[in-house]
Tab-separated table of C-alpha atoms in Angstrom:
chain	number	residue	atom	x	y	z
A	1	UNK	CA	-7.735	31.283	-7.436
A	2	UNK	CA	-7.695	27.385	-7.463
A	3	UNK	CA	-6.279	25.247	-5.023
A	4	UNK	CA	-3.400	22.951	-5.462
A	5	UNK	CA	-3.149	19.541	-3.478
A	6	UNK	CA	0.600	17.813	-3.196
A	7	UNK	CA	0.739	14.423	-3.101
A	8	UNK	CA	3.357	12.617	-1.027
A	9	UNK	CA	4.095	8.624	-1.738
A	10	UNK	CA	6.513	6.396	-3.567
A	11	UNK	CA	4.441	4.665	-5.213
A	12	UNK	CA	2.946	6.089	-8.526
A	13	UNK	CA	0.146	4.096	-8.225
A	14	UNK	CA	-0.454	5.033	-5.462
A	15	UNK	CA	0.182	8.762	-6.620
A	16	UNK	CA	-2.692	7.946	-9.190
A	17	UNK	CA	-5.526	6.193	-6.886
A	18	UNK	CA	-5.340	9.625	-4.552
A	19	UNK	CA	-5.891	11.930	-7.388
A	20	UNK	CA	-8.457	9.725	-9.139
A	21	UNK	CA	-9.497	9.781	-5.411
A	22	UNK	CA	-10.466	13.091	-5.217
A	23	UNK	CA	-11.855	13.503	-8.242
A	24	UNK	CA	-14.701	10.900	-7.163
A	25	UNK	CA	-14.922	12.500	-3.840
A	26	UNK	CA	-15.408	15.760	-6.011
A	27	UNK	CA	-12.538	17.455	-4.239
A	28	UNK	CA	-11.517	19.745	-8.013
A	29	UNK	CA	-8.417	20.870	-7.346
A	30	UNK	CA	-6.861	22.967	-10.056
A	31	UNK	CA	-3.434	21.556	-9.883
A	32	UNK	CA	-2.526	18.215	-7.974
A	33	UNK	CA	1.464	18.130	-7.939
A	34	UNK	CA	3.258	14.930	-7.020
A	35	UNK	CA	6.760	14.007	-4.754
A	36	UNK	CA	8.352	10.648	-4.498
A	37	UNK	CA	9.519	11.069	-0.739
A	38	UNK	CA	9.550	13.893	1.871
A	39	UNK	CA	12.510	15.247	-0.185
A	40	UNK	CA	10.948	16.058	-3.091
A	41	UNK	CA	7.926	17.238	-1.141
A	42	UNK	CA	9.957	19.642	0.827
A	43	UNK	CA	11.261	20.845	-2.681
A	44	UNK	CA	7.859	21.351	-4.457
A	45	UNK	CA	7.039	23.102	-1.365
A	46	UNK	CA	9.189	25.691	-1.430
A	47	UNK	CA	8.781	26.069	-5.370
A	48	UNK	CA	4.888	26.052	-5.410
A	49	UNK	CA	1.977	27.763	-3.625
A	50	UNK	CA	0.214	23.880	-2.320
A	51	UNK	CA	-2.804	24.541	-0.342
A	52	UNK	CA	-2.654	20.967	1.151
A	53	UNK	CA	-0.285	18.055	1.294
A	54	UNK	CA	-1.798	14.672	0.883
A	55	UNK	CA	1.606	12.441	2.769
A	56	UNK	CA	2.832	8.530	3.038
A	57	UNK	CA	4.765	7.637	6.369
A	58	UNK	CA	6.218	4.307	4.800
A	59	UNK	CA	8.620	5.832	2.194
A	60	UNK	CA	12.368	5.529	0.997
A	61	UNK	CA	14.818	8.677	1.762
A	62	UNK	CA	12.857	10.715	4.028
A	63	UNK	CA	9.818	9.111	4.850
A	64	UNK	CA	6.996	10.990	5.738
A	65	UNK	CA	7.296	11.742	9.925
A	66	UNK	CA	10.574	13.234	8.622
A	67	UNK	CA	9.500	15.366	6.064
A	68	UNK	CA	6.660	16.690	8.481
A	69	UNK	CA	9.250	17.546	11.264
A	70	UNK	CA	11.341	19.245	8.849
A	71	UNK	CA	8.567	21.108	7.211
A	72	UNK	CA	7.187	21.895	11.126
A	73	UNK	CA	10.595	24.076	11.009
A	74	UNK	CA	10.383	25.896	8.400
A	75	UNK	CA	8.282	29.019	9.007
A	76	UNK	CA	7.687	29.766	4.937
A	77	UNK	CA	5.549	26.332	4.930
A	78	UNK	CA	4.622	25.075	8.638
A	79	UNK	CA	1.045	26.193	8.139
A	80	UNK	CA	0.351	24.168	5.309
A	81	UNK	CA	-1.992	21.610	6.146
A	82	UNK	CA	-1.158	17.583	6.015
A	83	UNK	CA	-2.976	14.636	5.892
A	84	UNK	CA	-1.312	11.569	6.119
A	85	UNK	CA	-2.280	7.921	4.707
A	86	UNK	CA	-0.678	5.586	4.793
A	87	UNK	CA	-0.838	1.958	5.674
A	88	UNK	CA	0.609	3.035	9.265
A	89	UNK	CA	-2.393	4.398	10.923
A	90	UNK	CA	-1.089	3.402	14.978
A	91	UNK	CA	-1.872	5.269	17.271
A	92	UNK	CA	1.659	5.889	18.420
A	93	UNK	CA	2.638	7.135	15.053
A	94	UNK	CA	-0.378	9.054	14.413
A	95	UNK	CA	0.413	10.937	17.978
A	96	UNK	CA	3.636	11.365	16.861
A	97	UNK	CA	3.121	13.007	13.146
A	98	UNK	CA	0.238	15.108	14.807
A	99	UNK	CA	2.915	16.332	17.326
A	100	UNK	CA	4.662	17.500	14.165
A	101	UNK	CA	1.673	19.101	12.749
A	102	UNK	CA	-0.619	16.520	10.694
A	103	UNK	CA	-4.255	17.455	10.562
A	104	UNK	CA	-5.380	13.924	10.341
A	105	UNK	CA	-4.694	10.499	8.977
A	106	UNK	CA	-6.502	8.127	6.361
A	107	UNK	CA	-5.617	4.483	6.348
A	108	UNK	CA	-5.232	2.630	3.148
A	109	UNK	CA	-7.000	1.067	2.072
A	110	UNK	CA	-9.122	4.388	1.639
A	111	UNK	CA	-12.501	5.120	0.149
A	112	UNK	CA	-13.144	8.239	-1.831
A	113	UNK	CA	-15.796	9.471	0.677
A	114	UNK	CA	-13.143	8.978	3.595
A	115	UNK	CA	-10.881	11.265	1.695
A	116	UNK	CA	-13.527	14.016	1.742
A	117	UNK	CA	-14.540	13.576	4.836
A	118	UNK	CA	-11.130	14.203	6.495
A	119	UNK	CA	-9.769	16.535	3.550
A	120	UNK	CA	-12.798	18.445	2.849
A	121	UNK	CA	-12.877	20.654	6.337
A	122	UNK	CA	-9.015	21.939	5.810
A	123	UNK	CA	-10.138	23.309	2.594
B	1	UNK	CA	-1.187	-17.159	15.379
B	2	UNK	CA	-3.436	-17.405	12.527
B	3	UNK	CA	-2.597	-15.793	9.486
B	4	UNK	CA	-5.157	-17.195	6.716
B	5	UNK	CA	-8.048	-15.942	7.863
B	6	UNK	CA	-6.034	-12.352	8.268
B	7	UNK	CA	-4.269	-12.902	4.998
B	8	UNK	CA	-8.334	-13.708	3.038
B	9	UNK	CA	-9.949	-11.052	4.804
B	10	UNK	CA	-7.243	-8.097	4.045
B	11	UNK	CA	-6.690	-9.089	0.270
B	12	UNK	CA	-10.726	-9.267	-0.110
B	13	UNK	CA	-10.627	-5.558	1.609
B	14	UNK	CA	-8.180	-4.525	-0.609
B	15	UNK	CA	-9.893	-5.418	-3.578
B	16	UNK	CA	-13.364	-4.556	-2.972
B	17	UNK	CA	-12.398	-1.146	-1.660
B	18	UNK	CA	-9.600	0.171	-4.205
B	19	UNK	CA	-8.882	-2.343	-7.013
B	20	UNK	CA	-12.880	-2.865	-8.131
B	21	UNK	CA	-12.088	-6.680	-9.488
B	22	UNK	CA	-14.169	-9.524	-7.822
B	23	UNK	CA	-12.096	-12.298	-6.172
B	24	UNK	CA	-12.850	-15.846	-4.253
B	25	UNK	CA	-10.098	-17.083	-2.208
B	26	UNK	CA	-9.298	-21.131	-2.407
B	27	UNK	CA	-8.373	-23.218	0.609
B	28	UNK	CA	-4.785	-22.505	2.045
B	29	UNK	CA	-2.400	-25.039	-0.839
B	30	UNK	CA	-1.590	-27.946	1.327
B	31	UNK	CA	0.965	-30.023	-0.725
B	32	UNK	CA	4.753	-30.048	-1.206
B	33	UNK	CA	6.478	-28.793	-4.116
B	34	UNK	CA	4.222	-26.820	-7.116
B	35	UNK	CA	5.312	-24.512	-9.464
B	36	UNK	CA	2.870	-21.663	-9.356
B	37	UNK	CA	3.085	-20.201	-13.033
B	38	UNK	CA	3.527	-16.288	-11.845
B	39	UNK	CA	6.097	-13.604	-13.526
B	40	UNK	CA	6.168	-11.084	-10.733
B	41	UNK	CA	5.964	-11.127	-7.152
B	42	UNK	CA	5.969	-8.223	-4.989
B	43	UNK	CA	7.188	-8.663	-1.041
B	44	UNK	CA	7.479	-7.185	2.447
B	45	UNK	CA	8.873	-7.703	5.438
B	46	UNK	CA	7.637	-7.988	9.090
B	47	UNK	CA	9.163	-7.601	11.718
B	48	UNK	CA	9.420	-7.383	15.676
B	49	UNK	CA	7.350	-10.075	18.175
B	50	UNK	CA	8.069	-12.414	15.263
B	51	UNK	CA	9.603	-12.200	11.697
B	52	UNK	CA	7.862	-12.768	8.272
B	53	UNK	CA	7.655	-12.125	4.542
B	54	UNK	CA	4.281	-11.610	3.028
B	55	UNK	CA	4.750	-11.860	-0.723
B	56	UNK	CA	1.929	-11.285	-3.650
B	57	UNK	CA	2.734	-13.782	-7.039
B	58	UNK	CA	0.697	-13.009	-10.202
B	59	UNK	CA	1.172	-14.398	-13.689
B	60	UNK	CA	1.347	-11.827	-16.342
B	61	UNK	CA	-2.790	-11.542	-17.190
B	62	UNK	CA	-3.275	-11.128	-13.859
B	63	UNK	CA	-0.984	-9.062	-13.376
B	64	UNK	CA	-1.796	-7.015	-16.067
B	65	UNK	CA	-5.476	-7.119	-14.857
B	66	UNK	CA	-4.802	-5.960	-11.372
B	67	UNK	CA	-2.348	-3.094	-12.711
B	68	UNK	CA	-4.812	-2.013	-14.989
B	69	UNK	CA	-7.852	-1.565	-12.330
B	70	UNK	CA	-5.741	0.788	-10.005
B	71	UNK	CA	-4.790	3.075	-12.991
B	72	UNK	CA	-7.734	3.273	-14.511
B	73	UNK	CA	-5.676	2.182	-17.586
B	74	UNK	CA	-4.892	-0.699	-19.874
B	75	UNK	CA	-1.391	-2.361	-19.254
B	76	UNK	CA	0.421	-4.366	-21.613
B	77	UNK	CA	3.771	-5.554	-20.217
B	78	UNK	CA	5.115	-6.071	-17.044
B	79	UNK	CA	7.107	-3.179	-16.217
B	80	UNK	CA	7.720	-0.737	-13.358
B	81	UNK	CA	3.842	0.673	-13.196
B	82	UNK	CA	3.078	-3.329	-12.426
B	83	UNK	CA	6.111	-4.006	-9.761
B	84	UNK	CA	4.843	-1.137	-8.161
B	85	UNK	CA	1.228	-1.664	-8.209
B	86	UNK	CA	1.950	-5.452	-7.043
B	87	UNK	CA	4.311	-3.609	-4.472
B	88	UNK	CA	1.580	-1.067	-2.729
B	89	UNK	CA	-0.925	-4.055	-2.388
B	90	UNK	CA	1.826	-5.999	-0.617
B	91	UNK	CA	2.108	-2.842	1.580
B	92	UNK	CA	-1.301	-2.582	2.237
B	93	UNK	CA	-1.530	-6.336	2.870
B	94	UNK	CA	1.217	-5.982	5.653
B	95	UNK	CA	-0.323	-2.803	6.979
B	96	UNK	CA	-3.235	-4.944	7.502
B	97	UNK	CA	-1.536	-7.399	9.099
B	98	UNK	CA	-0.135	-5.233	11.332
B	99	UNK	CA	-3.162	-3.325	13.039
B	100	UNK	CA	-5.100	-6.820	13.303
B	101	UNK	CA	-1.969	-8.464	15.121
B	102	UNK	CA	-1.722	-5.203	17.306
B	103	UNK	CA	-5.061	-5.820	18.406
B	104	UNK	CA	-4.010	-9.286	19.985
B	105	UNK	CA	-1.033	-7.133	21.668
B	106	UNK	CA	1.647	-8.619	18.693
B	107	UNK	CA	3.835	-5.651	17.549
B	108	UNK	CA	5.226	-5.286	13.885
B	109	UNK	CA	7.320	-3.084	12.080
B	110	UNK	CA	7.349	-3.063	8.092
B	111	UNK	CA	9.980	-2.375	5.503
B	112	UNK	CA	10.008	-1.260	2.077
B	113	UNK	CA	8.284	-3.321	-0.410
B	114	UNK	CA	9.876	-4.587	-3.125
B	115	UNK	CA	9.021	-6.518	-6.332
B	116	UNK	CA	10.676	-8.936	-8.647
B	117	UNK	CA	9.881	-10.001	-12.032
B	118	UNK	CA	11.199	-13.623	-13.867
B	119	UNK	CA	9.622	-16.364	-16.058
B	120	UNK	CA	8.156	-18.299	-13.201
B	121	UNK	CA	7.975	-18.563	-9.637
B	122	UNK	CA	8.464	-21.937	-7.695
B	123	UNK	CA	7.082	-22.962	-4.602
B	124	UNK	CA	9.457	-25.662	-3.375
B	125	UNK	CA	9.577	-26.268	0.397
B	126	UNK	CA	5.910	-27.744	1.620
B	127	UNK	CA	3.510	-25.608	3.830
B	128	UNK	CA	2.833	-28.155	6.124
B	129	UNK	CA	6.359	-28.606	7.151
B	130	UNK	CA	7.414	-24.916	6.833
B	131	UNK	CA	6.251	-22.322	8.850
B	132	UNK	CA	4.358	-20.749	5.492
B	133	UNK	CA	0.983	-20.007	4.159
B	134	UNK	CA	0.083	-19.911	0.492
B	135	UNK	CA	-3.788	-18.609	-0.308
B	136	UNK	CA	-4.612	-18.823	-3.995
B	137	UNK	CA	-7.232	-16.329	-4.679
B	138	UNK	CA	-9.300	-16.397	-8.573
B	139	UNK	CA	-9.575	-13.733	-10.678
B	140	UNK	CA	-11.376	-13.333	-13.852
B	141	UNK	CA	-7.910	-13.225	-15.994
B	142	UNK	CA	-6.283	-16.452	-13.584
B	143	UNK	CA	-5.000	-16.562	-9.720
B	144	UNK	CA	-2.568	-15.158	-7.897
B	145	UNK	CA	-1.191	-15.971	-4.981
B	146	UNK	CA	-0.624	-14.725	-1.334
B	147	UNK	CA	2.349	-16.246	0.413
B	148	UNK	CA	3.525	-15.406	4.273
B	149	UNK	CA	7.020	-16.994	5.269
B	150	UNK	CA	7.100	-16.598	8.957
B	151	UNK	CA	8.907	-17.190	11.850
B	152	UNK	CA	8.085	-17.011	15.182
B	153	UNK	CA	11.269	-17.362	17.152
């Protein structure tokens, strides 16, 4: 079966670089699935089987530190893995989205081959 | 504090690592009043050990141009895909900003950005006398233009 990635971001640009992202990192995922904010995320979560969740921090309605802490209580998707990138890559907020469960971070602006690199082992 | 150097080296990172298009910065503008001839500008906002806006003004080919490289996909008008695009790389730009200030111990928040779109932009209060940088940078299709209002009160 094929995996599905979720990608987390307000921007649909932005939406579009990750995807074409992974395809030059060679990351084929069989379905890439999109959200506008941690809202929508938590709603394509519950509604889809996502193997990972690719997340923004800096975003409108529930940005993405909330969306992980709300996800981090719900026992139906708290396993799934996150990455998070983002343009906020501090250490204090990095500490604090890991304490809610993030696997890693990638700073924009991001090459493919940093994508893989921190993607590729949760796979 | 100096912010062209900063401002230069992020937009150059920006572009060489996720937009693809070639770009030389010019030197800081240094005069009063000039109408830069841009149709959208995308902005952000610092803020916390001092305040600032960090804008990004195109004209519509460059724009267009810019917009085009990050979807992989011509663009023929300015419309949301190009207020947005404008409106991650002045996100990027401030998140730039941000870790290279925290490294001289200068903390900064950033809001959302946003972006505007309008027959022309004007420049009309002079660098030298405001506390403001303007960095023209050339593009194949024309320049565009990275502004910071700042203030450090």
């Amino acid at each position: 079966m094929g995996k599905t990635v979720l990608i987390v971001d307000d921007s649909n640009t932005m939406r579009k670089i990750v995807s074409r992202a992974l395809r030059q990192a060679g990351l084929d995922f069989d379905q890439i699935l999109e959200a506008g904010d941690g809202q929508e995320a938590l709603a394509s979560l519950a509604d889809n089987s996502v193997d990972v969740v690719l997340s923004d921090i800096n975003m409108p309605n529930m940005n993405g530190l909330e969306f992980l802490k709300a996800k981090s209580e719900d026992p139906a998707i708290m396993d799934i893995p996150v990455v998070m990138i983002s343009t906020e890559t501090g250490a204090d907020i990095i500490d604090e989205a890991k304490s809610y469960g993030a696997k890693g971070a990638v700073k924009k602006p991001f090459t493919p081959d940093l994508i893989n690199d921190t993607l590729g082992p949760l796979l | 504090m100096e912010f062209a150097n900063k401002i230069v080296q992020a937009t150059e990172e920006i572009f060489g690592t996720m937009i693809f298009l070639d770009i030389s910065p010019e030197q800081p503008l240094a005069v009063g009043k000039e109408v830069l001839d841009c149709h959208v500008s995308a902005m952000i906002g610092l803020s916390g050990d001092f305040s600032a806006m960090l804008s990004v003004h195109c004209a519509k080919p460059t724009s267009l141009a810019i917009t085009g490289a990050m979807l992989g996909m011509e663009v023929e008008e300015i419309d949301a895909d190009v207020k947005d695009a404008l409106g991650e790389i002045s996100n990027m730009l401030a998140g730039y900003l941000k870790d290279a200030f925290a490294e001289e111990d200068v903390a900064l928040e950033l809001s959302i950005p946003t972006a505007i779109s309008g027959k022309s932009v004007t420049i009309s209060s002079s660098p030298t006398k405001s506390n403001r940088v303007i960095i023209p940078f050339n593009l194949e299709q024309g320049r565009f233009f990275v502004e910071m209002k700042f203030s450090l009160g």
